[in-house]
mmCIF file of N, CA and C in Angstrom:
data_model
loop_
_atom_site.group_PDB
_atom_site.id
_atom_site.type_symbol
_atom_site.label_atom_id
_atom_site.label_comp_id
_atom_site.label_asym_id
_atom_site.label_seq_id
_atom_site.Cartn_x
_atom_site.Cartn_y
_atom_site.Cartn_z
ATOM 1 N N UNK A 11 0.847 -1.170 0.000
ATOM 2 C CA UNK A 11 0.000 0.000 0.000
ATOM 3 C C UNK A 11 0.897 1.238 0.000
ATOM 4 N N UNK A 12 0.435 2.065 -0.520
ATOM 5 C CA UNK A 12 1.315 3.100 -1.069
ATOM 6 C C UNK A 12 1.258 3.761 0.143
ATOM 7 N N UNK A 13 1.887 4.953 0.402
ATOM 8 C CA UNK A 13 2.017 6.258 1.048
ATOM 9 C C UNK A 13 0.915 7.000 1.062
ATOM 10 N N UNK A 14 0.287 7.837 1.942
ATOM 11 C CA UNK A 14 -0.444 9.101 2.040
ATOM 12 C C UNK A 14 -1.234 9.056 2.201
ATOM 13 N N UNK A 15 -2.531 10.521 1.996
ATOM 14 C CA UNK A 15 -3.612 10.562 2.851
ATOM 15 C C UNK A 15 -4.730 9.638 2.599
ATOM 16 N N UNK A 16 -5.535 8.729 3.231
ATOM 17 C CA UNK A 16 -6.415 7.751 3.185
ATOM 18 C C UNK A 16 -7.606 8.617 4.303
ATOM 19 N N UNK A 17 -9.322 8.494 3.643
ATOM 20 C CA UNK A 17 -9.720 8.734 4.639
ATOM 21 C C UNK A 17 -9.939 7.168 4.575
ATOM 22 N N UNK A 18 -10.772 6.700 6.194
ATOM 23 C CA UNK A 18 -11.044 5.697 6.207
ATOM 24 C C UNK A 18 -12.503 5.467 7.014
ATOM 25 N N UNK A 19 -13.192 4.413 6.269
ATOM 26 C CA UNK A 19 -14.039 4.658 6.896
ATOM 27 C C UNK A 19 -14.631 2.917 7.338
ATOM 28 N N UNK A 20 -15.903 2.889 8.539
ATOM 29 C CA UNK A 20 -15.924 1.405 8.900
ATOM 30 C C UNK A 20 -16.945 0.702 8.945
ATOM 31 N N UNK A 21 -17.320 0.023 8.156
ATOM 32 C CA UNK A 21 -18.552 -0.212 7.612
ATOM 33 C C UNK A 21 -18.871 -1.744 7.883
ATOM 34 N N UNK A 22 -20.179 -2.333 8.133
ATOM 35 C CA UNK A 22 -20.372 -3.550 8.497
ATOM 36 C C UNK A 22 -22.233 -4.043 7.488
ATOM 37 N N UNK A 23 -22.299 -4.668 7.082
ATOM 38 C CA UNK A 23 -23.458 -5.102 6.313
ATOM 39 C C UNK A 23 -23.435 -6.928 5.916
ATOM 40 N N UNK A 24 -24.014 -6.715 5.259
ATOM 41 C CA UNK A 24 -24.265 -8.437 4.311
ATOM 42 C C UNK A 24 -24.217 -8.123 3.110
ATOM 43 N N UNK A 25 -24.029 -9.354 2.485
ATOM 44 C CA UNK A 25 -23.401 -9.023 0.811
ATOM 45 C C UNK A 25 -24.387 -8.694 0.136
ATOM 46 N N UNK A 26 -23.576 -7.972 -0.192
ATOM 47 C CA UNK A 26 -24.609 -6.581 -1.526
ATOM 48 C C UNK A 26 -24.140 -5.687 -1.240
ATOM 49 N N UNK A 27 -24.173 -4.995 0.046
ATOM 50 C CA UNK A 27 -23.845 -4.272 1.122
ATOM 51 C C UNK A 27 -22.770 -3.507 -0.052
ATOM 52 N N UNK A 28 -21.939 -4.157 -0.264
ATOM 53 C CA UNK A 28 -20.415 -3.546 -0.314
ATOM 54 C C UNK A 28 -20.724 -3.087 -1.632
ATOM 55 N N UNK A 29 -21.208 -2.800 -2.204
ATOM 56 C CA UNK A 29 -21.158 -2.143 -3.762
ATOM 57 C C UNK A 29 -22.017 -1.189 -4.037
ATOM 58 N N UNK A 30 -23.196 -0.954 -2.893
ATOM 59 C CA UNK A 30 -24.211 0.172 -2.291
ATOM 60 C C UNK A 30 -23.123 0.918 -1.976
ATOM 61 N N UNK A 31 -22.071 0.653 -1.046
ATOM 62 C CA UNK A 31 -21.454 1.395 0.234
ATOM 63 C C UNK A 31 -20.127 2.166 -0.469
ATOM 64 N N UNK A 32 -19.704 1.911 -1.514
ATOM 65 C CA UNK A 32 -18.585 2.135 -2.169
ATOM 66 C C UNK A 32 -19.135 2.875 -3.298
ATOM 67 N N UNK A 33 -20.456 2.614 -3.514
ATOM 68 C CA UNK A 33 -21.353 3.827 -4.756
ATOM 69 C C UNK A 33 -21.141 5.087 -4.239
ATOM 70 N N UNK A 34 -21.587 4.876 -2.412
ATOM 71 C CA UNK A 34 -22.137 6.165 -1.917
ATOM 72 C C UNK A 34 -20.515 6.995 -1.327
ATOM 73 N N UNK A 35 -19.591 5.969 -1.185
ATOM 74 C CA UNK A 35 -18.166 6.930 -0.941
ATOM 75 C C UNK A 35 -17.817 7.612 -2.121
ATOM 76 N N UNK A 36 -18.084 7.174 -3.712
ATOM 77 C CA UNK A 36 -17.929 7.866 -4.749
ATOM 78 C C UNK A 36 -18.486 8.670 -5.262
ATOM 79 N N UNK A 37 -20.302 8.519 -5.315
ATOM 80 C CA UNK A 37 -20.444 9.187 -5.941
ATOM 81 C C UNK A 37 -21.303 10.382 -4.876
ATOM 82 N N UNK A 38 -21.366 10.152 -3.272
ATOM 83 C CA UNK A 38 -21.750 11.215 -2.362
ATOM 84 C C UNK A 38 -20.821 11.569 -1.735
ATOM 85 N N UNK A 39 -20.392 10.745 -1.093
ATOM 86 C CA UNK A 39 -18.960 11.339 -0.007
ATOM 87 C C UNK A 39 -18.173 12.044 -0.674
ATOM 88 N N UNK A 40 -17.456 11.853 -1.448
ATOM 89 C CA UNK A 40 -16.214 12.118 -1.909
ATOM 90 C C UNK A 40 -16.757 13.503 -2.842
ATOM 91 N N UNK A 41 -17.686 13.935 -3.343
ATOM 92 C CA UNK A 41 -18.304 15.004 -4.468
ATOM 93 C C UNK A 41 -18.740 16.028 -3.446
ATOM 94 N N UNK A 42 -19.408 15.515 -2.371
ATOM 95 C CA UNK A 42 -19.866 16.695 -0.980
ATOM 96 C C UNK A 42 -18.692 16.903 -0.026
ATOM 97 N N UNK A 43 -17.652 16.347 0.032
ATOM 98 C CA UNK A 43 -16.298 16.589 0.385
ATOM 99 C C UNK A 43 -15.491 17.678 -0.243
ATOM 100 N N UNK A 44 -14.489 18.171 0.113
ATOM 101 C CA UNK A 44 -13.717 19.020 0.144
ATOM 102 C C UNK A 44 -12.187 18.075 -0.688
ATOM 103 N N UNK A 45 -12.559 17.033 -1.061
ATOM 104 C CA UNK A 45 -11.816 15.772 -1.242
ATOM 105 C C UNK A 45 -11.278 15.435 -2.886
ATOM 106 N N UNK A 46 -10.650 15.056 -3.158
ATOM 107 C CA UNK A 46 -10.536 14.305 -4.812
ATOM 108 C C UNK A 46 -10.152 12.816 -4.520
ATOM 109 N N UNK A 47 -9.834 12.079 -5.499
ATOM 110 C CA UNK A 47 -9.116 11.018 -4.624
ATOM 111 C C UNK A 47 -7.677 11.068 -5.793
ATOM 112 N N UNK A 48 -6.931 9.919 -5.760
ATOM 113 C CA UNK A 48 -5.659 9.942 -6.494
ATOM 114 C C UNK A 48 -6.048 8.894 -7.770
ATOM 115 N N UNK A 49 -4.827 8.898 -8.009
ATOM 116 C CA UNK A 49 -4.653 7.454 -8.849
ATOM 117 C C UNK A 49 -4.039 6.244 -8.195
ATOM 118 N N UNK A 50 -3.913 6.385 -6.835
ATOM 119 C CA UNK A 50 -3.327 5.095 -5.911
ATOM 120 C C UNK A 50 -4.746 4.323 -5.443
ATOM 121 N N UNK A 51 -4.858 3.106 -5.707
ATOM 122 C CA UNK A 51 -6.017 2.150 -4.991
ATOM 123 C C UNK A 51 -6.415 2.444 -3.633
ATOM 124 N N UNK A 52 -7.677 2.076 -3.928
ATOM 125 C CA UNK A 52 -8.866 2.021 -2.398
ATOM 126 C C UNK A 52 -8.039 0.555 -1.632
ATOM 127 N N UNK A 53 -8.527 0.047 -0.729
ATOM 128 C CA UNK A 53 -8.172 -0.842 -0.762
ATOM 129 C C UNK A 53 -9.248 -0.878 1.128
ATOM 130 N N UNK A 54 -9.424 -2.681 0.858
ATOM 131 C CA UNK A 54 -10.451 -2.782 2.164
ATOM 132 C C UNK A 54 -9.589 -3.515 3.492
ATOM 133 N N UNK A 55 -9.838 -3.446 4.601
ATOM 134 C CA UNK A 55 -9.155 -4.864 5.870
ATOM 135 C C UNK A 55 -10.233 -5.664 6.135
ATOM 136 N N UNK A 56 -10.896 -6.384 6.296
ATOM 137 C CA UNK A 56 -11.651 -7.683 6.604
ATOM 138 C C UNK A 56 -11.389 -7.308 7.855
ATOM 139 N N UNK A 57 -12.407 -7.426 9.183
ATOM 140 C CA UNK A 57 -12.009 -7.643 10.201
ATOM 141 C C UNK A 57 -12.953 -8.817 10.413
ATOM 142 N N UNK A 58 -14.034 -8.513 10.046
ATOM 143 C CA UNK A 58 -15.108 -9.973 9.817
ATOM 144 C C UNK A 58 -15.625 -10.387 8.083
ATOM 145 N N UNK A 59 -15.485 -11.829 7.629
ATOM 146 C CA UNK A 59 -15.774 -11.970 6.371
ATOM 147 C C UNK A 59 -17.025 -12.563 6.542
ATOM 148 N N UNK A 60 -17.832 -11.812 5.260
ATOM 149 C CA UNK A 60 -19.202 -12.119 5.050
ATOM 150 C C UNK A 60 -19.207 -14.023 4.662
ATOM 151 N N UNK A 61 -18.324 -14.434 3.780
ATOM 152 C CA UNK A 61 -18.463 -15.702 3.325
ATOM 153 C C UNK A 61 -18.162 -16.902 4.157
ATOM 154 N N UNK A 62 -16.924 -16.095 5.671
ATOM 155 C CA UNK A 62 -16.759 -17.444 6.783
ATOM 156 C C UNK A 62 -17.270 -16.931 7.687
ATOM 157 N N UNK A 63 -18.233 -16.483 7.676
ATOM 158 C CA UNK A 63 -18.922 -16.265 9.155
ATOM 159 C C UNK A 63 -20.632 -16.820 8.914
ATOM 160 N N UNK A 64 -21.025 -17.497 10.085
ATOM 161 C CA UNK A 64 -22.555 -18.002 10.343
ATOM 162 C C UNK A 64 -23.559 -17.428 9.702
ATOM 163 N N UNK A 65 -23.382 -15.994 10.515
ATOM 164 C CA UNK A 65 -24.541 -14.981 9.715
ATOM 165 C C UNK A 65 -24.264 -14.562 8.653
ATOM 166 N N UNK A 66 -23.524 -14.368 7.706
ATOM 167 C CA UNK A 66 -23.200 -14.035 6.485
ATOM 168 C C UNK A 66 -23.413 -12.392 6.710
ATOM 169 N N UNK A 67 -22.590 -12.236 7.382
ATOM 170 C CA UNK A 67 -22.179 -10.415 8.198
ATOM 171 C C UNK A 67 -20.652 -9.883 7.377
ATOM 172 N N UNK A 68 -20.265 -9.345 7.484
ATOM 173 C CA UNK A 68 -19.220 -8.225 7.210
ATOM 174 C C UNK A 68 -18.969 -7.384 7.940
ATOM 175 N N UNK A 69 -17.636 -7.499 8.423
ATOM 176 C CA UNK A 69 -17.209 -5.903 9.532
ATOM 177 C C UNK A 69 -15.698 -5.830 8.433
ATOM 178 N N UNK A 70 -15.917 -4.092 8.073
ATOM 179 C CA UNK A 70 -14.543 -3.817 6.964
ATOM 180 C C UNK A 70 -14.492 -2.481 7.707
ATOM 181 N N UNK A 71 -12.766 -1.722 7.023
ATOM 182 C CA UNK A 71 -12.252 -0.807 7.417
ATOM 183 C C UNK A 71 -12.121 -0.218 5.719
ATOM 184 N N UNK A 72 -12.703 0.115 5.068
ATOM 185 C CA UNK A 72 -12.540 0.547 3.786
ATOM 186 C C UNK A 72 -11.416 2.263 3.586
ATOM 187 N N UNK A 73 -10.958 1.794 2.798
ATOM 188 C CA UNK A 73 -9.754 3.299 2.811
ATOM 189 C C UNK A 73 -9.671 3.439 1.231
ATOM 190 N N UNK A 74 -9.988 5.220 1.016
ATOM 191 C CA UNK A 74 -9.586 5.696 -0.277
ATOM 192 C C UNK A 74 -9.021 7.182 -0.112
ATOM 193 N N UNK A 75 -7.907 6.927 -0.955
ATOM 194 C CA UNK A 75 -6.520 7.748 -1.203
ATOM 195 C C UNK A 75 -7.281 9.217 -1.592
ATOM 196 N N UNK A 76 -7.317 10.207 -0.728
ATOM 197 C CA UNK A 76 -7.171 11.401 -1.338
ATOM 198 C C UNK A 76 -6.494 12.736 -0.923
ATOM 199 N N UNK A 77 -6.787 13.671 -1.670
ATOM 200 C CA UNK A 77 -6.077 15.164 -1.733
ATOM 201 C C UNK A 77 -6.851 15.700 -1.442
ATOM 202 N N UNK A 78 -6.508 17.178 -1.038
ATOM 203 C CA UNK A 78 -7.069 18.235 -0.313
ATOM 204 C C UNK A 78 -7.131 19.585 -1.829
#
């Protein structure tokens, strides 16, 4: 993972979840922000996976690279 500013944010759902949640960092967060992002990757941490866990849950730390 590269260098520099990441906001990050921590998000928990069931699958589907994650492609709602990454619409709304692009095309709301990041446009009503003060924000751009780079050309360096988003990139997620798993702290819980939707596919090995019982309930079919998700706990993530999602991070995308931007400038001021």
């Amino acid at each position: 993972i590269s260098n520099g500013v990441y906001a990050k944010f921590d998000f928990q759902g069931k699958h589907g979840d994650m492609l709602r949640f990454i619409h709304w960092v692009y095309h709301e967060w990041l446009l009503q922000s003060e924000y751009e992002t780079t050309t360096k990757p988003s990139y997620v941490i798993y702290h819980k996976n939707n596919f090995l866990s019982d309930d079919n849950t998700f706990d993530v730390s999602f991070y995308i690279s931007i400038n001021y």
